[in-house]
């Protein structure tokens, strides 16, 4: 009898498809893990900022948070940023009733100059602290009285006069609208 030998040659087209699906699944899993990490970090940062505001605002914390949320939504910025600014101003000794106006003036300045609003807040408080009436980096000058509350109010008025409305205009720009969408997400 003759030996019969068969050779079957085949093509493996399925392996690449399975590898492709497997790679896509791993990529999707990594996206979910990264999103979860970012969400937890954002929540932790928000909680930290709220605790700091509560330390200085005490009974006014709820009102300050409501102001921050309203301002953040109208300006397309993060409410954490506004709360950080409020915290700095209250720590410095700003009258609670004046914090909103000062925060708005600083947001307008930041929008007009491209400066970070938190940095602008620090520049303002340092400028008042110096007692010279000059605010390096802010582009304003006042007649210093030596009374921090009056000097801060005068500096806020100068900022509002010089840069007023810039924050709202920035919020309406394409950049501001995209920033607002990012904040909402």
mmCIF file of C-alpha atoms in Angstrom:
data_model
loop_
_atom_site.group_PDB
_atom_site.id
_atom_site.type_symbol
_atom_site.label_atom_id
_atom_site.label_comp_id
_atom_site.label_asym_id
_atom_site.label_seq_id
_atom_site.Cartn_x
_atom_site.Cartn_y
_atom_site.Cartn_z
ATOM 1 C CA UNK A 1 0.000 0.000 0.000
ATOM 2 C CA UNK A 2 1.035 3.381 -0.735
ATOM 3 C CA UNK A 3 1.496 5.899 1.965
ATOM 4 C CA UNK A 4 -0.706 8.891 1.644
ATOM 5 C CA UNK A 5 0.664 12.167 2.848
ATOM 6 C CA UNK A 6 -1.467 15.266 2.988
ATOM 7 C CA UNK A 7 -0.178 18.715 3.521
ATOM 8 C CA UNK A 8 -2.640 21.368 4.494
ATOM 9 C CA UNK A 9 -1.466 24.891 4.180
ATOM 10 C CA UNK A 10 -3.671 27.487 5.751
ATOM 11 C CA UNK A 11 -3.644 31.142 6.351
ATOM 12 C CA UNK A 12 -4.215 32.550 9.818
ATOM 13 C CA UNK A 13 -6.287 35.678 9.318
ATOM 14 C CA UNK A 14 -8.030 35.529 12.673
ATOM 15 C CA UNK A 15 -5.028 36.147 14.929
ATOM 16 C CA UNK A 16 -4.506 39.717 13.792
ATOM 17 C CA UNK A 17 -8.185 40.495 14.328
ATOM 18 C CA UNK A 18 -8.067 39.053 17.855
ATOM 19 C CA UNK A 19 -4.884 40.993 18.602
ATOM 20 C CA UNK A 20 -6.504 44.177 17.340
ATOM 21 C CA UNK A 21 -9.577 43.689 19.549
ATOM 22 C CA UNK A 22 -7.374 42.845 22.512
ATOM 23 C CA UNK A 23 -5.300 46.000 21.988
ATOM 24 C CA UNK A 24 -8.416 48.141 21.737
ATOM 25 C CA UNK A 25 -9.767 46.648 24.953
ATOM 26 C CA UNK A 26 -6.489 47.382 26.759
ATOM 27 C CA UNK A 27 -6.515 50.961 25.447
ATOM 28 C CA UNK A 28 -10.119 51.466 26.596
ATOM 29 C CA UNK A 29 -9.278 50.037 29.997
ATOM 30 C CA UNK A 30 -6.332 52.442 30.331
ATOM 31 C CA UNK A 31 -8.550 55.395 29.409
ATOM 32 C CA UNK A 32 -11.008 54.399 32.147
ATOM 33 C CA UNK A 33 -8.210 54.006 34.699
ATOM 34 C CA UNK A 34 -6.705 57.400 33.774
ATOM 35 C CA UNK A 35 -10.112 59.108 33.937
ATOM 36 C CA UNK A 36 -10.782 57.596 37.353
ATOM 37 C CA UNK A 37 -7.402 58.760 38.656
ATOM 38 C CA UNK A 38 -7.993 62.292 37.354
ATOM 39 C CA UNK A 39 -11.476 62.360 38.874
ATOM 40 C CA UNK A 40 -10.206 61.295 42.280
ATOM 41 C CA UNK A 41 -7.413 63.908 42.143
ATOM 42 C CA UNK A 42 -9.899 66.633 41.166
ATOM 43 C CA UNK A 43 -12.229 65.641 44.006
ATOM 44 C CA UNK A 44 -9.369 65.655 46.509
ATOM 45 C CA UNK A 45 -8.245 69.112 45.328
ATOM 46 C CA UNK A 46 -11.793 70.458 45.538
ATOM 47 C CA UNK A 47 -12.203 69.086 49.032
ATOM 48 C CA UNK A 48 -8.871 70.598 50.137
ATOM 49 C CA UNK A 49 -9.818 74.025 48.770
ATOM 50 C CA UNK A 50 -13.200 73.879 50.498
ATOM 51 C CA UNK A 51 -11.584 72.979 53.837
ATOM 52 C CA UNK A 52 -9.172 75.922 53.537
ATOM 53 C CA UNK A 53 -12.028 78.309 52.755
ATOM 54 C CA UNK A 54 -14.014 76.953 55.690
ATOM 55 C CA UNK A 55 -11.098 77.620 58.040
ATOM 56 C CA UNK A 56 -11.071 81.323 57.238
ATOM 57 C CA UNK A 57 -14.709 81.987 56.298
ATOM 58 C CA UNK A 58 -16.246 80.064 59.212
ATOM 59 C CA UNK A 59 -20.025 80.744 59.211
ATOM 60 C CA UNK A 60 -19.807 82.498 55.846
ATOM 61 C CA UNK A 61 -18.466 79.413 54.055
ATOM 62 C CA UNK A 62 -21.781 78.567 52.408
ATOM 63 C CA UNK A 63 -22.251 82.119 51.136
ATOM 64 C CA UNK A 64 -18.670 82.244 49.857
ATOM 65 C CA UNK A 65 -19.089 78.916 48.067
ATOM 66 C CA UNK A 66 -22.335 80.104 46.479
ATOM 67 C CA UNK A 67 -20.573 83.290 45.309
ATOM 68 C CA UNK A 68 -17.693 81.227 43.950
ATOM 69 C CA UNK A 69 -20.013 78.905 42.042
ATOM 70 C CA UNK A 70 -21.990 81.796 40.525
ATOM 71 C CA UNK A 71 -18.830 83.667 39.550
ATOM 72 C CA UNK A 72 -17.178 80.549 38.162
ATOM 73 C CA UNK A 73 -20.180 79.753 35.982
ATOM 74 C CA UNK A 74 -20.486 83.279 34.629
ATOM 75 C CA UNK A 75 -16.735 83.549 33.943
ATOM 76 C CA UNK A 76 -16.188 79.975 32.700
ATOM 77 C CA UNK A 77 -13.507 79.286 35.305
ATOM 78 C CA UNK A 78 -13.248 76.748 38.099
ATOM 79 C CA UNK A 79 -14.998 77.435 41.362
ATOM 80 C CA UNK A 80 -11.926 76.020 43.110
ATOM 81 C CA UNK A 81 -9.894 78.895 41.673
ATOM 82 C CA UNK A 82 -12.428 81.431 42.939
ATOM 83 C CA UNK A 83 -12.470 79.757 46.361
ATOM 84 C CA UNK A 84 -8.662 79.866 46.487
ATOM 85 C CA UNK A 85 -8.775 83.592 45.753
ATOM 86 C CA UNK A 86 -11.450 84.120 48.408
ATOM 87 C CA UNK A 87 -9.355 82.194 50.915
ATOM 88 C CA UNK A 88 -6.258 84.299 50.203
ATOM 89 C CA UNK A 89 -8.206 87.539 50.521
ATOM 90 C CA UNK A 90 -9.921 86.518 53.754
ATOM 91 C CA UNK A 91 -6.621 85.319 55.216
ATOM 92 C CA UNK A 92 -5.136 88.649 54.346
ATOM 93 C CA UNK A 93 -7.914 90.445 56.205
ATOM 94 C CA UNK A 94 -10.245 91.518 53.419
ATOM 95 C CA UNK A 95 -13.726 92.362 54.688
ATOM 96 C CA UNK A 96 -16.078 89.500 53.751
ATOM 97 C CA UNK A 97 -18.451 91.949 52.060
ATOM 98 C CA UNK A 98 -15.669 93.198 49.771
ATOM 99 C CA UNK A 99 -14.289 89.796 48.738
ATOM 100 C CA UNK A 100 -16.646 89.405 45.771
ATOM 101 C CA UNK A 101 -15.735 92.782 44.246
ATOM 102 C CA UNK A 102 -12.024 92.207 44.763
ATOM 103 C CA UNK A 103 -12.241 88.702 43.289
ATOM 104 C CA UNK A 104 -14.093 90.063 40.238
ATOM 105 C CA UNK A 105 -11.509 92.814 39.731
ATOM 106 C CA UNK A 106 -8.703 90.259 39.907
ATOM 107 C CA UNK A 107 -10.435 87.920 37.447
ATOM 108 C CA UNK A 108 -10.850 90.860 35.061
ATOM 109 C CA UNK A 109 -7.156 91.732 35.459
ATOM 110 C CA UNK A 110 -6.132 88.105 34.871
ATOM 111 C CA UNK A 111 -8.294 87.858 31.753
ATOM 112 C CA UNK A 112 -6.962 91.132 30.342
ATOM 113 C CA UNK A 113 -3.309 90.316 30.925
ATOM 114 C CA UNK A 114 -3.195 86.544 30.611
ATOM 115 C CA UNK A 115 -1.969 86.251 34.193
ATOM 116 C CA UNK A 116 -3.087 83.507 36.521
ATOM 117 C CA UNK A 117 -5.812 84.867 38.834
ATOM 118 C CA UNK A 118 -4.280 83.268 41.927
ATOM 119 C CA UNK A 119 -0.948 84.943 41.142
ATOM 120 C CA UNK A 120 -2.759 88.257 40.645
ATOM 121 C CA UNK A 121 -4.327 87.863 44.094
ATOM 122 C CA UNK A 122 -0.907 87.325 45.619
ATOM 123 C CA UNK A 123 0.466 90.381 43.771
ATOM 124 C CA UNK A 124 -2.384 92.508 45.098
ATOM 125 C CA UNK A 125 -1.939 91.474 48.720
ATOM 126 C CA UNK A 126 1.846 91.875 48.509
ATOM 127 C CA UNK A 127 1.398 95.316 46.977
ATOM 128 C CA UNK A 128 -0.873 96.436 49.816
ATOM 129 C CA UNK A 129 1.501 94.891 52.337
ATOM 130 C CA UNK A 130 4.434 96.851 50.917
ATOM 131 C CA UNK A 131 2.649 100.091 51.803
ATOM 132 C CA UNK A 132 4.121 101.980 48.842
ATOM 133 C CA UNK A 133 0.922 102.285 46.835
ATOM 134 C CA UNK A 134 2.626 100.654 43.866
ATOM 135 C CA UNK A 135 1.589 97.261 42.668
ATOM 136 C CA UNK A 136 4.408 95.664 40.745
ATOM 137 C CA UNK A 137 2.985 93.660 37.901
ATOM 138 C CA UNK A 138 -0.605 94.908 38.246
ATOM 139 C CA UNK A 139 -0.110 98.208 36.429
ATOM 140 C CA UNK A 140 -1.837 100.329 39.060
ATOM 141 C CA UNK A 141 -0.821 102.771 41.754
ATOM 142 C CA UNK A 142 -2.771 104.250 44.660
ATOM 143 C CA UNK A 143 -2.193 106.778 47.403
ATOM 144 C CA UNK A 144 -1.215 104.472 50.275
ATOM 145 C CA UNK A 145 -2.842 105.287 53.606
ATOM 146 C CA UNK A 146 -1.241 102.614 55.746
ATOM 147 C CA UNK A 147 -4.688 101.138 56.439
ATOM 148 C CA UNK A 148 -4.723 97.758 54.709
ATOM 149 C CA UNK A 149 -8.504 97.697 54.330
ATOM 150 C CA UNK A 150 -8.612 101.141 52.689
ATOM 151 C CA UNK A 151 -5.583 100.437 50.522
ATOM 152 C CA UNK A 152 -7.042 97.134 49.362
ATOM 153 C CA UNK A 153 -10.356 98.836 48.541
ATOM 154 C CA UNK A 154 -8.547 101.574 46.608
ATOM 155 C CA UNK A 155 -6.461 99.037 44.686
ATOM 156 C CA UNK A 156 -9.597 97.037 43.892
ATOM 157 C CA UNK A 157 -11.286 100.178 42.567
ATOM 158 C CA UNK A 158 -8.267 100.932 40.364
ATOM 159 C CA UNK A 159 -8.217 97.383 39.017
ATOM 160 C CA UNK A 160 -11.948 97.505 38.303
ATOM 161 C CA UNK A 161 -11.590 100.873 36.565
ATOM 162 C CA UNK A 162 -8.677 99.740 34.419
ATOM 163 C CA UNK A 163 -9.686 96.142 33.610
ATOM 164 C CA UNK A 164 -13.431 95.950 34.374
ATOM 165 C CA UNK A 165 -15.393 93.669 32.063
ATOM 166 C CA UNK A 166 -12.388 91.775 30.731
ATOM 167 C CA UNK A 167 -13.397 88.592 32.539
ATOM 168 C CA UNK A 168 -16.884 88.597 31.014
ATOM 169 C CA UNK A 169 -15.476 89.309 27.550
ATOM 170 C CA UNK A 170 -13.008 86.458 27.963
ATOM 171 C CA UNK A 171 -15.804 84.112 29.073
ATOM 172 C CA UNK A 172 -17.669 84.885 25.832
ATOM 173 C CA UNK A 173 -14.635 84.249 23.623
ATOM 174 C CA UNK A 174 -14.007 80.884 22.005
ATOM 175 C CA UNK A 175 -11.221 80.218 24.493
ATOM 176 C CA UNK A 176 -13.507 81.027 27.408
ATOM 177 C CA UNK A 177 -16.303 78.855 26.072
ATOM 178 C CA UNK A 178 -13.973 75.898 25.569
ATOM 179 C CA UNK A 179 -12.606 76.433 29.089
ATOM 180 C CA UNK A 180 -16.191 76.429 30.366
ATOM 181 C CA UNK A 181 -16.888 73.135 28.629
ATOM 182 C CA UNK A 182 -13.735 71.641 30.136
ATOM 183 C CA UNK A 183 -14.790 72.815 33.584
ATOM 184 C CA UNK A 184 -18.284 71.385 33.118
ATOM 185 C CA UNK A 185 -16.819 68.038 32.058
#
